[in-house]
Tab-separated table of C-alpha atoms in Angstrom:
chain	number	residue	atom	x	y	z
G	236	UNK	CA	0.000	0.000	0.000
G	237	UNK	CA	1.231	3.476	-0.859
G	238	UNK	CA	2.200	5.812	1.985
G	239	UNK	CA	0.021	8.518	0.422
G	240	UNK	CA	-3.563	8.978	-0.703
G	241	UNK	CA	-4.484	10.925	-3.824
G	242	UNK	CA	-7.255	13.440	-3.161
G	243	UNK	CA	-8.948	15.948	-5.418
G	244	UNK	CA	-9.100	19.519	-4.145
G	245	UNK	CA	-12.830	19.112	-3.563
G	246	UNK	CA	-12.084	16.041	-1.438
G	247	UNK	CA	-9.485	18.023	0.504
G	248	UNK	CA	-12.080	20.742	1.112
G	249	UNK	CA	-14.763	18.267	2.192
G	250	UNK	CA	-12.352	16.465	4.506
G	251	UNK	CA	-11.110	19.702	6.073
G	252	UNK	CA	-14.636	21.006	6.630
G	253	UNK	CA	-15.887	17.730	8.086
G	254	UNK	CA	-12.937	17.561	10.470
G	255	UNK	CA	-13.324	21.169	11.601
G	256	UNK	CA	-16.997	20.509	12.326
G	257	UNK	CA	-16.078	17.432	14.365
G	258	UNK	CA	-13.643	19.407	16.513
G	259	UNK	CA	-16.322	21.996	17.268
G	260	UNK	CA	-15.893	25.019	15.003
G	261	UNK	CA	-18.996	26.987	14.027
G	262	UNK	CA	-19.944	26.859	10.360
G	263	UNK	CA	-18.677	30.344	9.373
G	264	UNK	CA	-15.262	29.451	10.810
G	265	UNK	CA	-15.370	26.006	9.183
G	266	UNK	CA	-15.799	27.506	5.718
G	267	UNK	CA	-13.177	30.236	6.137
G	268	UNK	CA	-10.538	28.092	7.850
G	269	UNK	CA	-10.864	25.139	5.469
G	270	UNK	CA	-10.086	27.301	2.446
G	271	UNK	CA	-6.620	28.173	3.713
G	272	UNK	CA	-5.875	24.458	4.117
G	273	UNK	CA	-7.124	23.734	0.613
G	274	UNK	CA	-4.894	26.542	-0.673
G	275	UNK	CA	-1.895	25.090	1.136
G	276	UNK	CA	-2.360	21.605	-0.341
G	277	UNK	CA	-3.218	23.023	-3.767
G	278	UNK	CA	-0.066	25.115	-3.925
G	279	UNK	CA	2.320	22.451	-2.662
G	280	UNK	CA	2.734	23.982	0.795
G	281	UNK	CA	2.206	20.871	2.901
G	282	UNK	CA	3.066	22.560	6.192
G	283	UNK	CA	0.092	24.882	5.619
G	284	UNK	CA	-2.274	22.228	4.275
G	285	UNK	CA	-4.227	19.480	6.034
G	286	UNK	CA	-1.451	19.204	8.606
G	287	UNK	CA	-2.890	22.406	10.072
G	288	UNK	CA	-6.026	20.488	11.073
G	289	UNK	CA	-3.973	19.063	13.936
G	290	UNK	CA	-2.949	22.586	14.920
G	291	UNK	CA	-6.495	23.943	14.724
G	292	UNK	CA	-7.948	20.986	16.641
G	293	UNK	CA	-5.439	21.429	19.448
G	294	UNK	CA	-6.177	25.156	19.717
G	295	UNK	CA	-9.887	24.369	20.061
G	296	UNK	CA	-9.402	21.513	22.542
G	297	UNK	CA	-7.025	23.544	24.726
G	298	UNK	CA	-9.318	26.563	24.842
G	299	UNK	CA	-6.898	28.857	23.016
G	300	UNK	CA	-9.476	29.772	20.353
G	301	UNK	CA	-13.151	30.671	20.675
G	302	UNK	CA	-14.752	28.220	18.215
G	303	UNK	CA	-17.948	30.194	17.633
G	304	UNK	CA	-16.545	33.746	17.828
G	305	UNK	CA	-18.409	36.386	15.806
G	306	UNK	CA	-16.019	39.110	14.561
G	307	UNK	CA	-17.032	42.760	15.006
G	308	UNK	CA	-16.242	45.322	12.297
G	309	UNK	CA	-15.594	49.016	13.020
G	310	UNK	CA	-14.266	52.033	11.093
G	311	UNK	CA	-12.178	54.243	13.433
G	312	UNK	CA	-11.118	56.501	10.521
G	313	UNK	CA	-12.176	56.698	6.860
G	314	UNK	CA	-9.000	54.889	5.755
G	315	UNK	CA	-8.836	52.475	8.692
G	316	UNK	CA	-10.771	49.266	9.209
G	317	UNK	CA	-10.691	47.314	12.445
G	318	UNK	CA	-12.055	43.822	13.039
G	319	UNK	CA	-12.228	42.481	16.579
G	320	UNK	CA	-11.980	38.745	16.104
G	321	UNK	CA	-13.357	38.034	19.582
G	322	UNK	CA	-10.780	35.306	20.084
G	323	UNK	CA	-11.627	33.332	16.935
G	324	UNK	CA	-9.439	32.217	14.046
G	325	UNK	CA	-8.038	34.962	11.804
G	326	UNK	CA	-9.600	33.714	8.573
G	327	UNK	CA	-13.155	34.713	9.459
G	328	UNK	CA	-11.996	38.072	10.828
G	329	UNK	CA	-10.279	38.776	7.502
G	330	UNK	CA	-13.358	37.825	5.502
G	331	UNK	CA	-15.481	40.017	7.780
G	332	UNK	CA	-13.386	43.092	7.012
G	333	UNK	CA	-12.281	42.423	3.456
G	334	UNK	CA	-15.079	44.275	1.620
G	335	UNK	CA	-14.753	47.307	3.898
G	336	UNK	CA	-10.979	47.400	3.318
G	337	UNK	CA	-11.426	47.235	-0.454
G	338	UNK	CA	-14.029	50.003	-0.337
G	339	UNK	CA	-11.854	52.237	1.854
G	340	UNK	CA	-8.843	51.658	-0.407
G	341	UNK	CA	-10.716	52.477	-3.585
G	342	UNK	CA	-12.108	55.669	-2.019
G	343	UNK	CA	-8.882	56.943	-0.462
G	344	UNK	CA	-6.223	55.265	-2.589
G	345	UNK	CA	-4.648	53.601	0.440
G	346	UNK	CA	-6.139	52.009	3.567
G	347	UNK	CA	-5.219	49.653	6.364
G	348	UNK	CA	-7.015	46.957	8.313
G	349	UNK	CA	-6.179	45.773	11.811
G	350	UNK	CA	-7.339	42.335	12.879
G	351	UNK	CA	-7.372	42.187	16.675
G	352	UNK	CA	-7.819	39.380	19.192
G	353	UNK	CA	-7.383	36.597	16.673
G	354	UNK	CA	-5.706	33.196	16.654
G	355	UNK	CA	-3.421	32.818	13.645
G	356	UNK	CA	-1.946	29.568	12.302
G	357	UNK	CA	-2.023	30.024	8.518
G	358	UNK	CA	0.103	31.568	5.792
G	359	UNK	CA	-0.578	35.172	4.811
G	360	UNK	CA	-0.448	34.769	1.052
G	361	UNK	CA	-4.090	33.669	0.622
G	362	UNK	CA	-5.153	36.992	2.138
G	363	UNK	CA	-2.966	39.240	0.004
G	364	UNK	CA	-3.844	37.172	-3.078
G	365	UNK	CA	-7.543	37.763	-2.361
G	366	UNK	CA	-6.919	41.527	-2.266
G	367	UNK	CA	-4.846	41.378	-5.446
G	368	UNK	CA	-7.842	39.716	-7.098
G	369	UNK	CA	-9.690	42.944	-6.271
G	370	UNK	CA	-7.035	44.903	-8.192
G	371	UNK	CA	-5.086	46.115	-5.160
G	372	UNK	CA	-1.464	45.990	-4.071
G	373	UNK	CA	-1.323	44.484	-0.579
G	374	UNK	CA	1.031	43.868	2.321
G	375	UNK	CA	0.333	41.811	5.433
G	376	UNK	CA	2.209	41.286	8.705
G	377	UNK	CA	1.595	39.250	11.843
G	378	UNK	CA	3.676	38.240	14.872
G	379	UNK	CA	3.354	34.763	16.365
G	380	UNK	CA	4.707	33.077	19.500
G	381	UNK	CA	8.209	33.932	20.740
G	382	UNK	CA	10.068	31.045	19.136
G	383	UNK	CA	12.888	32.929	17.379
G	384	UNK	CA	16.088	34.331	18.848
G	385	UNK	CA	17.371	37.712	17.634
G	386	UNK	CA	20.606	37.666	15.638
G	387	UNK	CA	23.471	37.205	18.073
G	388	UNK	CA	21.146	35.943	20.826
G	389	UNK	CA	20.112	32.535	22.099
G	390	UNK	CA	16.720	33.154	23.724
G	391	UNK	CA	13.397	33.505	21.866
G	392	UNK	CA	12.052	37.040	21.489
G	393	UNK	CA	10.421	37.137	18.055
G	394	UNK	CA	7.807	35.047	16.365
G	395	UNK	CA	8.333	33.628	12.893
G	396	UNK	CA	6.748	36.977	11.935
G	397	UNK	CA	5.809	36.499	8.276
G	398	UNK	CA	5.568	39.260	5.692
G	399	UNK	CA	3.442	38.908	2.560
G	400	UNK	CA	3.170	41.131	-0.513
G	401	UNK	CA	0.904	40.968	-3.542
G	402	UNK	CA	0.987	42.786	-6.900
G	403	UNK	CA	-1.633	42.384	-9.654
G	404	UNK	CA	-0.499	41.104	-13.050
G	405	UNK	CA	-2.246	40.202	-16.282
G	406	UNK	CA	-3.439	36.605	-16.340
G	407	UNK	CA	-4.125	34.202	-13.482
G	408	UNK	CA	-0.799	34.457	-11.616
G	409	UNK	CA	-0.225	37.630	-9.564
G	410	UNK	CA	3.151	38.364	-8.028
G	411	UNK	CA	2.768	37.183	-4.431
G	412	UNK	CA	5.401	36.299	-1.901
G	413	UNK	CA	5.093	35.238	1.709
G	414	UNK	CA	8.027	34.407	3.905
G	415	UNK	CA	8.796	34.023	7.573
G	416	UNK	CA	11.508	36.259	8.951
G	417	UNK	CA	12.845	33.103	10.596
G	418	UNK	CA	15.054	30.757	8.589
G	419	UNK	CA	12.047	28.525	7.953
G	420	UNK	CA	8.417	28.234	8.964
G	421	UNK	CA	7.971	26.440	12.273
G	422	UNK	CA	5.653	23.980	10.559
G	423	UNK	CA	8.587	22.779	8.431
G	424	UNK	CA	10.532	21.882	11.569
G	425	UNK	CA	7.473	20.138	12.993
G	426	UNK	CA	7.076	18.084	9.812
G	427	UNK	CA	10.738	17.038	10.037
G	428	UNK	CA	10.183	16.014	13.651
G	429	UNK	CA	7.150	13.930	12.689
G	430	UNK	CA	9.138	12.211	9.946
G	431	UNK	CA	12.217	11.659	12.128
G	432	UNK	CA	14.375	13.687	9.732
G	433	UNK	CA	17.359	15.864	10.569
G	434	UNK	CA	17.145	19.595	9.856
G	435	UNK	CA	19.876	21.946	8.596
G	436	UNK	CA	21.923	23.212	11.528
G	437	UNK	CA	21.358	26.855	10.567
G	438	UNK	CA	17.604	26.562	11.234
G	439	UNK	CA	17.932	26.848	14.980
G	440	UNK	CA	19.663	26.160	18.261
G	441	UNK	CA	19.019	23.752	21.121
G	442	UNK	CA	18.079	24.871	24.665
G	443	UNK	CA	21.785	25.306	25.481
G	444	UNK	CA	22.287	27.702	22.564
G	445	UNK	CA	24.141	25.258	20.296
G	446	UNK	CA	23.371	24.715	16.586
G	447	UNK	CA	21.418	21.486	16.189
G	448	UNK	CA	20.151	19.161	13.465
G	449	UNK	CA	17.610	17.666	15.891
G	450	UNK	CA	14.165	19.085	15.116
G	451	UNK	CA	12.855	18.393	18.621
G	452	UNK	CA	15.837	20.115	20.216
G	453	UNK	CA	15.320	23.231	18.085
G	454	UNK	CA	11.592	23.266	18.850
G	455	UNK	CA	12.555	23.259	22.522
G	456	UNK	CA	15.292	25.842	22.000
G	457	UNK	CA	15.053	28.701	19.514
G	458	UNK	CA	14.754	29.214	15.788
G	459	UNK	CA	17.052	31.592	13.901
G	460	UNK	CA	16.203	34.616	11.782
G	461	UNK	CA	17.073	34.449	8.089
G	462	UNK	CA	19.853	36.736	6.902
G	463	UNK	CA	21.242	37.329	10.363
G	464	UNK	CA	20.742	40.894	11.574
G	465	UNK	CA	18.642	41.807	8.516
G	466	UNK	CA	15.996	39.200	9.265
G	467	UNK	CA	16.186	40.194	12.915
G	468	UNK	CA	15.424	43.824	12.017
G	469	UNK	CA	12.442	42.799	9.879
G	470	UNK	CA	11.154	40.583	12.684
G	471	UNK	CA	11.366	43.533	15.088
G	472	UNK	CA	9.461	45.692	12.598
G	473	UNK	CA	6.646	43.131	12.405
G	474	UNK	CA	6.477	42.966	16.204
G	475	UNK	CA	5.972	46.741	16.337
G	476	UNK	CA	3.550	47.391	13.485
G	477	UNK	CA	1.367	44.325	14.055
G	478	UNK	CA	1.598	44.474	17.850
G	479	UNK	CA	1.686	47.768	19.764
G	480	UNK	CA	0.745	49.886	16.723
G	481	UNK	CA	-2.638	48.172	16.460
G	482	UNK	CA	-3.072	47.611	20.187
G	483	UNK	CA	-2.310	43.909	20.171
G	484	UNK	CA	0.190	41.398	21.540
G	485	UNK	CA	3.862	40.942	20.798
G	486	UNK	CA	5.119	37.396	20.273
G	487	UNK	CA	6.466	37.277	23.832
G	488	UNK	CA	3.070	38.385	25.159
G	489	UNK	CA	1.330	35.845	22.920
G	490	UNK	CA	3.276	32.885	24.242
G	491	UNK	CA	2.763	34.140	27.795
G	492	UNK	CA	-0.990	34.344	27.163
G	493	UNK	CA	-0.879	30.786	25.830
G	494	UNK	CA	0.284	29.697	29.314
G	495	UNK	CA	1.765	26.385	28.236
G	496	UNK	CA	-1.223	25.157	26.236
G	497	UNK	CA	0.930	25.059	23.063
G	498	UNK	CA	-1.838	26.500	20.930
G	499	UNK	CA	-1.567	28.746	17.899
G	500	UNK	CA	-0.366	32.360	18.279
G	501	UNK	CA	-2.755	34.875	19.806
G	502	UNK	CA	-2.670	38.511	18.737
G	503	UNK	CA	-3.211	40.694	15.706
G	504	UNK	CA	-2.473	41.302	12.039
G	505	UNK	CA	-1.934	44.452	10.010
G	506	UNK	CA	-2.906	44.605	6.333
G	507	UNK	CA	-2.113	47.606	4.122
G	508	UNK	CA	-3.825	47.913	0.735
G	509	UNK	CA	-3.087	50.362	-2.096
G	510	UNK	CA	-5.183	51.101	-5.168
G	511	UNK	CA	-2.810	51.832	-8.080
G	512	UNK	CA	-5.445	54.122	-9.593
G	513	UNK	CA	-5.320	56.207	-6.420
G	514	UNK	CA	-1.822	57.340	-7.356
G	515	UNK	CA	-1.991	57.023	-11.116
G	516	UNK	CA	-5.578	57.594	-12.194
G	517	UNK	CA	-6.278	56.565	-15.773
G	518	UNK	CA	-2.570	55.849	-16.297
G	519	UNK	CA	-2.583	52.974	-13.806
G	520	UNK	CA	-2.858	50.246	-16.427
G	521	UNK	CA	0.057	51.673	-18.410
G	522	UNK	CA	2.321	51.808	-15.378
G	523	UNK	CA	1.379	48.310	-14.227
G	524	UNK	CA	2.293	47.141	-17.711
G	525	UNK	CA	5.745	48.737	-17.265
G	526	UNK	CA	6.280	46.537	-14.235
G	527	UNK	CA	6.079	43.497	-16.490
G	528	UNK	CA	9.499	44.410	-17.918
G	529	UNK	CA	11.051	43.693	-14.521
G	530	UNK	CA	9.324	40.318	-14.250
G	531	UNK	CA	10.479	39.434	-17.768
G	532	UNK	CA	14.046	40.462	-16.928
G	533	UNK	CA	14.012	38.113	-13.927
G	534	UNK	CA	12.543	35.102	-15.674
G	535	UNK	CA	14.304	35.800	-18.955
G	536	UNK	CA	17.669	34.926	-17.432
G	537	UNK	CA	16.381	31.720	-15.862
G	538	UNK	CA	15.844	33.081	-12.372
G	539	UNK	CA	12.770	31.998	-10.451
G	540	UNK	CA	10.123	34.585	-9.744
G	541	UNK	CA	8.946	34.332	-6.121
G	542	UNK	CA	5.627	32.498	-6.029
G	543	UNK	CA	6.170	30.686	-9.317
G	544	UNK	CA	6.687	27.330	-7.601
G	545	UNK	CA	3.285	27.646	-5.947
G	546	UNK	CA	1.640	28.555	-9.242
G	547	UNK	CA	3.186	25.522	-10.949
G	548	UNK	CA	2.008	23.274	-8.119
G	549	UNK	CA	-1.445	24.841	-8.374
G	550	UNK	CA	-1.766	24.017	-12.056
G	551	UNK	CA	-0.730	20.413	-11.404
G	552	UNK	CA	-3.003	19.883	-8.403
G	553	UNK	CA	-6.005	21.352	-10.192
G	554	UNK	CA	-5.490	18.686	-12.887
G	555	UNK	CA	-4.274	15.742	-10.854
G	556	UNK	CA	-5.200	16.355	-7.228
G	557	UNK	CA	-2.680	16.072	-4.400
G	558	UNK	CA	-0.906	13.311	-2.507
G	559	UNK	CA	-1.574	13.325	1.246
G	560	UNK	CA	0.221	11.199	3.820
G	561	UNK	CA	-1.841	8.268	5.124
G	562	UNK	CA	-0.142	8.618	8.500
G	563	UNK	CA	-1.167	12.275	8.673
G	564	UNK	CA	-4.783	11.458	7.836
G	565	UNK	CA	-4.793	8.744	10.499
G	566	UNK	CA	-3.468	11.204	13.081
G	567	UNK	CA	-6.086	13.785	12.097
G	568	UNK	CA	-8.898	11.230	12.291
G	569	UNK	CA	-7.700	10.104	15.720
G	570	UNK	CA	-7.651	13.673	17.045
G	571	UNK	CA	-11.039	14.502	15.515
G	572	UNK	CA	-12.483	11.289	16.929
G	573	UNK	CA	-11.447	12.271	20.446
G	574	UNK	CA	-13.208	15.612	19.989
G	575	UNK	CA	-16.614	13.982	19.468
């Protein structure tokens, strides 16, 4: 028997939704949360796919997330949107505020949305890609738990603190990147631990501050920022603009609030959206077309455009479905069964 199961994207969606219902999420959260998992599997990002059902289930079971939270939308300023997630998962808070953010951006040319009191376990690129589909340029930032040591340090201060950016392009594939300011997403280390695989020694340090290839030791110690002091500076920026600036938690405060439950990060997210027409008026299309010369110059010399791997995986999975680990599905079913 193969170690994997082939599933269509519709089957992935149905499985994710059914599991989220079994662990106790309300239907609006089920629909919103499942889509990020479908996107992860579809785009070849296994650490953000069905694996995250284990993460979500644990956050529900441990009381970290409010499973039936109803987000509350407010407009503190014409160009500012705020959504109080009421302790629920971030996906529904984003969907609650998305239309208001688009409207504010189109009216003022630029706008921002703060998501407060949310639990965040997913990648940011599905959110910026959704805004790009509305014709906007978008940036997103969120802290996480304090798992990452600053450059030159050995104790966690930062979260993995991802940054995402989206730019509209002709055709189905916008320019979208999403990366952690740590050397790697924490989910990648967790997947290596599950598989019993060694990790590169530059991913993190053990509890004694020594470089380690042992995934479990790094999970117990601290992850490293990418690019040394440069990644450390970006991580600090994310802490500030998606923490105190919007009245929410830093990564250190998030992990303290978690109080040993080992749930998903608790805190906020900042999204900034820009309407090219706000700056450029009727000339927007012409100037966006000029940007294509840069993309052509990158790909024309054989370099990979950020996001292109995901787009290639997306085309393949839409045709052929995806391969999912049988062991992972068994673990998910076991966890969901306990939640009944």
